[in-house]
Amino acid sequence: MTLLRAWLAGIPAYLWSGWGAVASLCLLLAAWEGASAVYGALVLPDPGTVFATLAGLVDSGAAWPELAVTARRAATGLLLAIAAGSTLGMLAGISLTASMMSRPLVTVLLGTPPIAWLVLAMLWFGASDGTPVFTVFIACFPVIFVGALQGTRTLDGQLKEMATVFRLPVRMKLFDLYLPHVVSYLFPAWITALGTSWKVVVMAELLSSADGVGAALAVSRSHLDTAATLAWIAAVVVTLLAVEYLLLEPVKRELEGWRRQEREGSAA
Amino acid sequence: MTRALAIRGLDHAYALRSVLEGIDLDLPAGRTVALVGPSGCGKTTLLHLCAGLLTVQNGTLANGFLRPAVMFQQPRLLPWKTTRDNIALGLKALGVPAGERRARAEAMARSVGLDELALGQFPNALSGGMQSRAALARALALGPDLLLMDEPFSALDIGLKAQLHRLLLDHQAEHGLAVLMITHDLMEAVRLADTILVMAADPGRIVFRAELPVPARRRSEAEVYRSTAELLRQPAVCASFGLDLPAEAGNNGNGDGAAVVPLFSPESACAASGAPSCVSSAAAPSPASAACPSGPACATDAGKAPRKKGFSC
């Protein structure tokens, strides 16, 4: 509840701090407009046309169902990866043997391109939801796993001794000792995974599904409709930015309040 | 089981390196034992054994105290908890309800001199001295009957050290807890302890035992200086710290550092070792010079004494 209140109260100041980001985005739009003037509308439609197409998609009601389907797949895969990656990563971090054994496995997972997993998933799951969900899961899992592993391993041994001496029960060790420390490693990993999930799900849909944003992209590509393609891309990017900067970033700030005070304390 | 800590013939080794050998130690309820010795003589290992952080390999360690608490060399506060929650940590582990542990933590914080502002801050915003107070408050909030301390005041300035000493002695007088403390500050040991055990390294063993009959709260500054000076005249103590034996005391012992001298009391030792030096050490503004009239190495170490006196008065 406090979290929600702090989140709401922090929005105006937070949005105000976003002017710098807005300015740099405007520069990007200007460059886009310039490139479009040089190369012509077929290669690169100007931003105005693209956003008009996007508005048309939204108005006609065509955009929401596709976005919803894609979001559902991405969210399912991401949540599975967060649950499995965080839990297994922390468990592996507690044991030195487990962390040594899991390192190379994670490197293998990280090194395998998502497109390879996608091909396997298409063989295993066919055209069902399983294909994009599995691809998202397998692309996000190692990132989160490594975050949880690192977080658990880097917990100060002196604090662990302190916890033993003060006879902290297991529950308290988890919630008062490990989690607050691990969260500062987990949260950036979750945000990275969110970006990955959103990109991978579109790729998976493009190649394997009949609905969702990826499928819509495939259709607009086959019609050589560059404006619609860019409109879908804009929709994907805007959604991701909105989720990351309006939801996750404020939560992260709130969770890491003690770090902020630390910085202010050291500055004072 | 009586409320006491009894250690008999305790050995400890890390792999093949023996760090503790044949440690005997008794700590009854309400008493203070100080372990003094050079770095690396196994003091911390011994304390960790008492705290249950290490497993006893050889010998017996019977800890009859019910509520031990530890104060480490570093404050070891949780950086993501406010000072208040840090102090209440041990109480939370005991299952004390939130309201009560908050009240008890705040009361304990006030008694160690932490104000309301500090209670709401995170440890990183506190000064080193305030962090140490919070760590002391966290240990004392448990209402321990045994307090284990590992050089807890070594990083503090002299004024702060004196404040926390007084606080600890007051708390001890009120609640009668037993204290086992590690220090390499002989004067701190003389100020707080009832029994001083001097350890020597390679392997860690107790080479000297001194009893201080006057209760710590009634010890005058002059007595503290005199007793510290007396301790530094003991061959075993000087050998343990690698100091040259003062020439005056050289004929008293062989200086091989192996002798355990039982029941050293400053008064009797003072009388035995010749009145002039004792009288001068009690009266002179710089007692350390009386203890080490000619040994240069000894004088550099004891040279801390006059500085301290100037501040703690």
XYZ file of C-alpha atoms in Angstrom:
581
model
C 0.000 0.000 0.000
C 2.802 2.389 0.929
C 4.441 1.296 -2.285
C 1.370 2.272 -4.308
C 1.032 5.614 -2.552
C 4.719 6.399 -3.027
C 4.400 5.383 -6.650
C 1.451 7.723 -7.265
C 3.061 10.583 -5.363
C 6.305 10.155 -7.264
C 4.739 10.311 -10.741
C 4.690 14.114 -11.311
C 8.302 14.684 -10.258
C 9.308 11.589 -12.179
C 7.540 12.687 -15.369
C 9.025 16.140 -15.033
C 12.485 14.586 -14.889
C 11.690 12.960 -18.250
C 12.043 16.154 -20.315
C 15.635 15.313 -21.194
C 14.549 11.952 -22.560
C 11.732 13.634 -24.516
C 14.215 16.048 -26.066
C 16.480 13.251 -27.273
C 13.478 11.332 -28.663
C 12.481 14.461 -30.604
C 15.962 14.543 -32.122
C 15.449 10.930 -33.229
C 12.127 11.854 -34.859
C 13.835 14.748 -36.672
C 16.527 12.427 -38.029
C 13.829 9.961 -39.089
C 11.939 12.734 -40.899
C 15.185 13.779 -42.624
C 16.032 10.250 -43.753
C 12.509 9.779 -45.032
C 12.802 12.982 -47.119
C 16.042 11.678 -48.664
C 15.041 8.062 -49.371
C 11.350 8.391 -50.178
C 8.178 7.081 -48.590
C 8.460 3.493 -49.859
C 11.761 2.888 -48.086
C 11.078 4.953 -44.990
C 7.715 6.667 -44.503
C 7.885 9.853 -42.434
C 6.907 9.720 -38.750
C 3.644 11.571 -39.375
C 2.379 8.886 -41.769
C 3.521 6.070 -39.476
C 1.800 7.498 -36.407
C -1.322 8.235 -38.471
C -1.327 4.566 -39.569
C -0.860 3.525 -35.928
C -3.736 5.792 -34.867
C -5.822 4.222 -37.634
C -4.981 0.735 -36.344
C -5.917 1.760 -32.820
C -9.148 3.494 -33.930
C -10.302 0.604 -36.068
C -9.765 -1.705 -33.092
C -7.276 -3.826 -35.011
C -4.331 -3.055 -32.757
C -5.618 -4.008 -29.301
C -6.450 -7.692 -29.854
C -3.079 -8.319 -31.496
C -1.221 -6.448 -28.759
C -3.194 -8.287 -26.094
C -2.350 -11.693 -27.586
C 1.327 -10.779 -27.831
C 1.383 -9.334 -24.329
C -0.240 -12.455 -22.924
C 2.375 -14.707 -24.522
C 5.267 -12.483 -23.491
C 3.944 -12.120 -19.943
C 3.389 -15.867 -19.540
C 6.879 -16.718 -20.694
C 8.404 -13.905 -18.651
C 6.553 -14.798 -15.445
C 7.557 -18.447 -15.795
C 11.164 -17.375 -16.340
C 11.035 -14.979 -13.381
C 9.602 -17.624 -11.086
C 11.965 -20.393 -12.157
C 15.036 -18.228 -12.678
C 14.761 -16.355 -9.384
C 14.086 -19.438 -7.283
C 16.651 -21.720 -8.922
C 19.224 -18.935 -9.115
C 18.956 -18.201 -5.405
C 19.077 -21.890 -4.520
C 22.149 -22.323 -6.712
C 23.711 -19.260 -5.113
C 23.416 -20.697 -1.619
C 25.489 -23.740 -2.520
C 28.983 -23.265 -3.871
C 28.858 -26.598 -5.695
C 25.555 -25.796 -7.361
C 26.759 -22.392 -8.514
C 29.959 -23.856 -9.949
C 27.996 -26.547 -11.755
C 25.335 -24.217 -13.114
C 27.692 -21.566 -14.504
C 28.694 -23.459 -17.683
C 25.090 -24.589 -18.254
C 23.915 -21.009 -18.092
C 26.656 -19.939 -20.479
C 25.411 -22.576 -22.939
C 21.839 -21.302 -22.557
C 22.919 -17.685 -23.004
C 25.043 -18.558 -26.009
C 22.291 -20.399 -27.883
C 20.481 -17.896 -30.140
C 16.721 -17.528 -29.491
C 16.074 -18.341 -33.162
C 17.542 -21.822 -32.578
C 15.187 -22.360 -29.644
C 12.354 -21.087 -31.812
C 13.010 -23.747 -34.450
C 13.066 -26.435 -31.764
C 9.913 -25.024 -30.183
C 8.120 -25.099 -33.526
C 8.997 -28.765 -33.799
C 7.835 -29.472 -30.253
C 4.797 -27.207 -29.855
C 3.644 -26.573 -33.448
C 1.596 -23.441 -34.063
C 0.173 -23.254 -30.540
C 0.848 -20.608 -27.901
C 3.504 -22.944 -26.546
C 6.021 -21.944 -29.197
C 6.321 -18.212 -28.378
C 5.885 -18.823 -24.646
C 8.644 -21.422 -24.570
C 10.963 -19.273 -26.675
C 10.427 -16.299 -24.370
C 10.970 -18.461 -21.310
C 14.186 -20.002 -22.547
C 15.544 -16.615 -23.681
C 14.774 -14.888 -20.365
C 15.570 -17.676 -17.912
C 19.405 -17.540 -17.989
C 19.469 -13.750 -17.583
C 17.324 -13.938 -14.447
C 19.107 -17.032 -13.161
C 22.494 -15.305 -13.355
C 21.098 -12.212 -11.613
C 19.730 -14.276 -8.718
C 22.926 -16.349 -8.527
C 25.177 -13.291 -8.438
C 22.980 -11.582 -5.872
C 23.007 -14.560 -3.533
C 26.727 -15.190 -3.884
C 27.705 -11.589 -3.243
C 25.892 -11.323 0.091
C 28.422 -10.238 2.701
C 29.654 -13.219 4.732
C 29.892 -10.997 7.795
C 26.171 -10.313 7.599
C 25.506 -14.041 7.311
C 27.554 -14.621 10.477
C 25.614 -11.870 12.181
C 22.357 -13.533 11.163
C 23.558 -16.859 12.593
C 24.645 -15.275 15.862
C 21.341 -13.453 16.281
C 19.566 -16.741 15.533
C 17.479 -15.465 12.651
C 14.913 -18.101 11.654
C 14.925 -19.299 8.027
C 11.982 -17.080 7.080
C 13.704 -13.981 8.421
C 16.965 -14.944 6.750
C 15.086 -15.051 3.455
C 13.054 -11.864 3.826
C 15.360 -9.682 5.933
C 18.783 -10.836 4.789
C 18.841 -12.470 1.349
C 15.929 -10.928 -0.570
C 16.695 -7.238 0.072
C 20.221 -7.793 -1.162
C 19.318 -10.091 -4.036
C 16.571 -7.758 -5.264
C 19.145 -5.156 -6.267
C 20.615 -7.772 -8.598
C 17.298 -9.372 -9.572
C 15.471 -6.230 -10.550
C 17.848 -5.114 -13.309
C 17.819 -8.716 -14.536
C 14.006 -8.679 -14.619
C 14.014 -5.453 -16.622
C 16.534 -6.837 -19.092
C 14.399 -9.973 -19.353
C 11.296 -7.880 -19.966
C 12.954 -6.222 -22.964
C 14.168 -9.589 -24.224
C 10.719 -11.178 -23.822
C 9.001 -8.438 -25.817
C 11.519 -8.690 -28.665
C 11.619 -12.476 -28.733
C 7.843 -12.895 -28.650
C 7.425 -10.735 -31.767
C 10.105 -12.748 -33.535
C 8.500 -16.033 -32.521
C 5.065 -14.888 -33.658
C 6.430 -13.633 -36.964
C 7.642 -17.133 -37.782
C 5.158 -19.365 -36.065
C 1.786 -17.774 -35.249
C -1.361 -16.699 -37.078
C -2.162 -13.890 -34.628
C -0.367 -11.340 -32.493
C 1.846 -8.399 -33.418
C 4.462 -10.646 -35.049
C 1.871 -12.158 -37.348
C 0.550 -8.675 -38.193
C 4.109 -7.655 -39.050
C 4.432 -10.668 -41.341
C 1.220 -9.681 -43.102
C 2.233 -6.030 -43.595
C 5.638 -7.173 -44.880
C 3.999 -9.434 -47.451
C 1.909 -6.414 -48.587
C 5.120 -4.308 -48.802
C 3.321 -1.899 -46.477
C 6.275 -0.144 -44.842
C 4.077 2.354 -43.022
C 2.056 -0.406 -41.332
C 5.242 -2.299 -40.490
C 6.716 0.751 -38.807
C 3.394 1.427 -37.081
C 3.456 -2.042 -35.492
C 7.093 -1.598 -34.526
C 6.219 1.750 -32.926
C 3.367 0.096 -31.035
C 5.714 -2.576 -29.667
C 8.409 -0.096 -28.643
C 5.981 2.379 -27.052
C 4.337 -0.389 -25.011
C 7.711 -1.617 -23.764
C 8.865 1.904 -22.849
C 5.602 2.592 -21.045
C 5.821 -0.570 -18.964
C 9.480 -0.052 -18.123
C 9.464 3.649 -17.277
C 5.983 4.073 -15.816
C 5.798 0.845 -13.829
C 9.153 -0.794 -13.197
C 11.435 2.193 -12.762
C 9.358 3.812 -9.961
C 9.046 0.443 -8.204
C 12.793 0.018 -8.420
C 13.375 3.479 -6.990
C 11.087 2.702 -4.097
C 12.683 -0.684 -3.381
C 16.145 0.808 -3.376
C 15.348 3.788 -1.191
C 18.136 2.800 1.181
C 20.661 3.116 -1.633
C 19.440 6.582 -2.535
C 19.785 7.725 1.051
C 23.246 6.227 1.057
C 24.238 8.348 -1.933
C 22.742 11.476 -0.380
C 24.431 10.622 2.913
C 27.820 10.252 1.288
C 27.310 13.443 -0.691
C 26.419 15.427 2.423
C 23.564 -26.243 33.891
C 24.837 -23.197 35.709
C 25.049 -19.904 33.940
C 28.720 -19.956 33.126
C 31.059 -20.499 30.264
C 33.641 -23.210 30.937
C 36.359 -24.090 28.463
C 38.743 -26.944 29.124
C 41.701 -27.981 26.995
C 40.300 -26.406 23.839
C 42.347 -26.908 20.662
C 41.524 -25.627 17.213
C 43.246 -25.988 13.871
C 42.551 -24.658 10.384
C 43.638 -27.535 8.173
C 47.100 -28.425 9.523
C 47.800 -25.068 11.140
C 47.073 -25.121 14.834
C 45.633 -21.816 15.995
C 44.539 -22.599 19.544
C 46.139 -24.994 21.975
C 45.058 -26.009 25.451
C 42.785 -23.077 26.230
C 41.249 -23.090 29.707
C 38.797 -20.361 30.519
C 36.026 -19.770 33.039
C 33.473 -17.031 32.794
C 30.872 -17.008 35.567
C 27.714 -14.905 35.348
C 28.187 -11.167 35.770
C 31.963 -11.190 35.296
C 34.107 -9.715 32.540
C 37.005 -11.552 30.975
C 39.251 -9.731 28.513
C 41.368 -11.620 26.005
C 44.408 -9.599 25.094
C 47.032 -10.554 22.593
C 48.826 -9.668 19.409
C 47.081 -9.929 16.032
C 46.769 -13.470 14.757
C 46.954 -15.191 18.143
C 43.572 -16.872 17.709
C 41.473 -14.514 19.825
C 38.767 -14.186 17.206
C 38.762 -17.939 16.597
C 38.202 -18.460 20.308
C 35.339 -15.952 20.305
C 33.775 -17.551 17.240
C 33.954 -20.919 18.976
C 32.145 -19.422 21.971
C 29.542 -17.845 19.681
C 28.922 -21.163 17.954
C 30.144 -19.886 14.587
C 32.822 -22.593 14.560
C 32.526 -26.201 15.649
C 34.612 -27.369 18.583
C 37.234 -29.832 17.351
C 38.980 -30.860 20.535
C 38.392 -30.153 24.196
C 35.189 -29.045 25.849
C 33.250 -25.819 25.659
C 30.245 -25.714 27.963
C 28.126 -22.631 27.501
C 25.402 -22.477 30.149
C 24.212 -19.009 29.233
C 20.720 -18.827 27.793
C 20.789 -15.618 25.784
C 24.197 -14.872 24.313
C 24.710 -11.836 22.108
C 27.667 -10.841 19.972
C 29.089 -7.471 19.070
C 31.501 -7.742 16.176
C 34.504 -5.633 15.316
C 32.518 -4.065 12.474
C 28.972 -2.834 13.179
C 27.480 -5.336 10.675
C 24.156 -3.532 10.394
C 21.806 -4.469 7.569
C 22.131 -1.591 5.073
C 18.518 -1.905 3.874
C 16.979 -1.545 7.319
C 16.626 1.623 9.318
C 18.597 1.930 12.525
C 15.426 1.201 14.493
C 14.753 -2.037 12.622
C 18.411 -3.013 12.888
C 18.356 -2.647 16.664
C 15.118 -4.627 16.806
C 16.505 -7.404 14.588
C 17.391 -9.797 17.407
C 14.036 -9.185 19.078
C 12.243 -9.926 15.804
C 14.162 -13.201 15.597
C 12.894 -14.034 19.094
C 9.331 -13.450 17.898
C 8.660 -10.297 19.953
C 5.561 -8.524 18.531
C 6.219 -5.483 16.332
C 4.951 -2.821 18.738
C 6.871 -4.144 21.710
C 10.142 -4.651 19.869
C 9.876 -1.152 18.478
C 9.434 0.273 21.954
C 12.280 -1.802 23.369
C 14.571 -0.892 20.481
C 13.817 2.789 20.949
C 14.411 2.634 24.683
C 17.738 0.878 24.138
C 18.673 3.352 21.400
C 18.038 6.255 23.751
C 20.190 4.700 26.448
C 23.137 4.418 24.035
C 22.541 8.007 22.925
C 20.894 7.601 19.514
C 18.232 10.206 18.777
C 14.930 9.956 16.902
C 16.489 11.221 13.664
C 19.187 8.536 13.680
C 16.585 5.845 14.359
C 14.797 6.605 11.094
C 17.973 6.698 9.025
C 19.706 3.902 7.194
C 23.088 2.808 8.630
C 25.055 4.316 5.752
C 23.839 7.766 6.720
C 25.240 7.337 10.252
C 28.759 8.103 11.410
C 31.022 5.239 12.460
C 30.452 6.020 16.121
C 26.685 5.978 15.727
C 26.877 2.688 13.857
C 28.837 1.199 16.749
C 26.245 2.465 19.205
C 23.517 0.889 17.089
C 25.431 -2.396 17.065
C 25.813 -2.245 20.841
C 22.132 -1.409 21.223
C 21.212 -4.342 18.955
C 23.214 -6.698 21.173
C 21.976 -5.264 24.482
C 18.330 -5.085 23.319
C 18.208 -8.871 23.524
C 18.753 -8.602 27.281
C 21.688 -11.015 26.987
C 23.245 -12.827 29.916
C 26.466 -13.257 27.945
C 27.948 -10.633 25.652
C 30.787 -11.615 23.336
C 32.698 -8.669 21.923
C 35.383 -8.725 19.248
C 37.405 -5.505 19.446
C 34.142 -3.602 19.328
C 35.576 -0.197 20.150
C 38.864 -0.383 18.272
C 37.790 1.935 15.446
C 36.426 4.664 17.704
C 38.006 7.848 18.971
C 38.971 8.026 22.619
C 36.023 10.108 23.771
C 33.477 7.840 22.123
C 35.292 4.787 23.445
C 35.092 6.132 26.999
C 31.354 6.838 26.561
C 30.615 3.340 25.350
C 32.776 1.852 28.124
C 30.698 3.695 30.697
C 27.518 2.588 28.987
C 28.588 -1.014 28.998
C 29.630 -0.898 32.668
C 26.325 0.724 33.643
C 24.357 -1.858 31.734
C 26.406 -4.625 33.285
C 25.869 -3.268 36.791
C 22.135 -3.102 36.162
C 21.581 -6.442 34.449
C 24.566 -8.498 35.582
C 25.599 -9.863 32.229
C 28.844 -11.718 31.678
C 31.202 -10.255 29.097
C 33.932 -11.941 27.109
C 35.788 -9.304 25.181
C 38.686 -9.262 22.799
C 40.922 -6.263 22.616
C 44.483 -5.436 21.850
C 44.273 -2.331 23.914
C 45.676 -3.350 27.300
C 44.292 -0.239 28.937
C 40.790 -0.983 27.686
C 41.114 -4.465 29.163
C 42.290 -3.069 32.500
C 39.439 -0.569 32.509
C 36.639 -3.064 31.878
C 37.682 -6.553 32.885
C 37.729 -8.547 36.106
C 40.115 -11.074 34.598
C 42.655 -10.405 31.883
C 43.986 -13.304 29.853
C 47.024 -12.527 27.754
C 47.440 -14.746 24.715
C 50.501 -15.463 22.625
C 50.544 -16.605 19.025
C 51.764 -19.735 17.180
C 49.836 -21.549 18.454
C 47.354 -19.380 20.317
C 47.581 -20.077 24.027
C 47.038 -18.259 27.278
C 50.370 -17.171 28.748
C 49.328 -14.862 31.536
C 46.337 -14.415 33.769
C 45.661 -11.320 35.820
C 42.823 -10.771 38.275
C 41.714 -7.240 39.044
C 40.039 -7.287 42.465
C 38.584 -3.753 42.382
C 35.207 -3.699 40.530
C 35.530 -1.998 37.145
C 33.118 0.814 37.992
C 35.158 1.822 41.023
C 38.543 1.827 39.312
C 40.167 5.235 39.240
C 42.094 6.455 36.225
C 45.313 6.300 38.251
C 44.672 2.663 39.118
C 43.984 1.856 35.472
C 47.292 3.391 34.403
C 49.184 1.741 37.208
C 47.739 -1.686 36.495
C 48.395 -1.321 32.761
C 51.957 -0.358 33.489
C 52.321 -3.323 35.825
C 50.985 -5.652 33.143
C 53.524 -4.309 30.677
C 56.304 -5.137 33.128
C 55.391 -8.821 33.072
C 57.863 -10.822 30.987
C 55.124 -13.043 29.547
C 53.078 -10.040 28.415
C 56.020 -8.276 26.804
C 57.087 -11.483 25.058
C 53.562 -12.088 23.769
C 53.463 -8.675 22.106
C 57.067 -8.983 20.917
C 58.226 -6.147 23.134
C 61.638 -5.840 24.685
C 61.445 -6.527 28.356
C 62.033 -3.387 30.380
C 65.477 -3.626 31.985
C 64.092 -3.024 35.456
C 61.798 -6.045 35.259
C 64.253 -8.233 33.425
C 65.561 -9.981 36.526
C 62.061 -11.073 37.559
C 61.570 -13.792 34.989
C 63.149 -15.688 32.154
C 60.939 -14.017 29.547
C 60.221 -17.105 27.471
C 56.543 -16.255 27.575
C 55.365 -19.682 28.637
C 54.645 -19.098 32.291
C 51.084 -18.714 33.476
C 51.168 -16.509 36.522
C 48.038 -17.075 38.526
C 46.146 -14.492 40.496
C 48.049 -11.388 39.653
C 46.727 -8.499 41.634
C 48.085 -5.035 40.996
C 48.466 -4.277 44.686
C 50.481 -7.358 45.569
C 52.566 -7.208 42.411
C 53.183 -3.578 43.067
C 54.396 -4.249 46.547
C 56.613 -7.057 45.354
C 58.231 -5.247 42.494
C 59.522 -2.312 44.471
C 57.666 0.676 45.776
C 59.433 3.543 43.970
C 58.183 2.764 40.472
C 54.645 2.211 41.703
C 54.524 5.411 43.629
C 55.905 7.359 40.748
C 53.479 5.733 38.302
C 50.518 6.680 40.423
C 51.661 10.242 40.858
C 53.397 11.047 37.600
C 51.376 12.531 34.728
C 52.958 10.001 32.388
C 52.818 6.627 34.121
C 53.967 4.692 31.076
C 57.410 6.188 31.354
C 57.649 4.720 34.813
C 56.717 1.286 33.505
C 59.246 1.275 30.717
C 62.121 3.427 31.839
C 64.636 2.177 29.322
C 63.050 -0.228 26.857
C 62.530 1.775 23.671
C 60.090 -0.640 22.020
C 58.038 -0.853 25.148
C 58.022 2.886 25.503
C 56.617 3.398 22.010
C 53.700 1.129 22.748
C 53.048 2.475 26.199
C 53.506 5.963 24.825
C 49.812 5.874 23.927
C 48.954 6.090 27.580
C 49.617 9.768 28.320
C 47.692 10.820 25.212
C 44.689 8.861 26.316
C 44.787 10.221 29.781
C 44.616 13.759 28.478
C 41.380 13.038 26.601
C 39.520 10.767 28.916
C 39.747 13.038 31.948
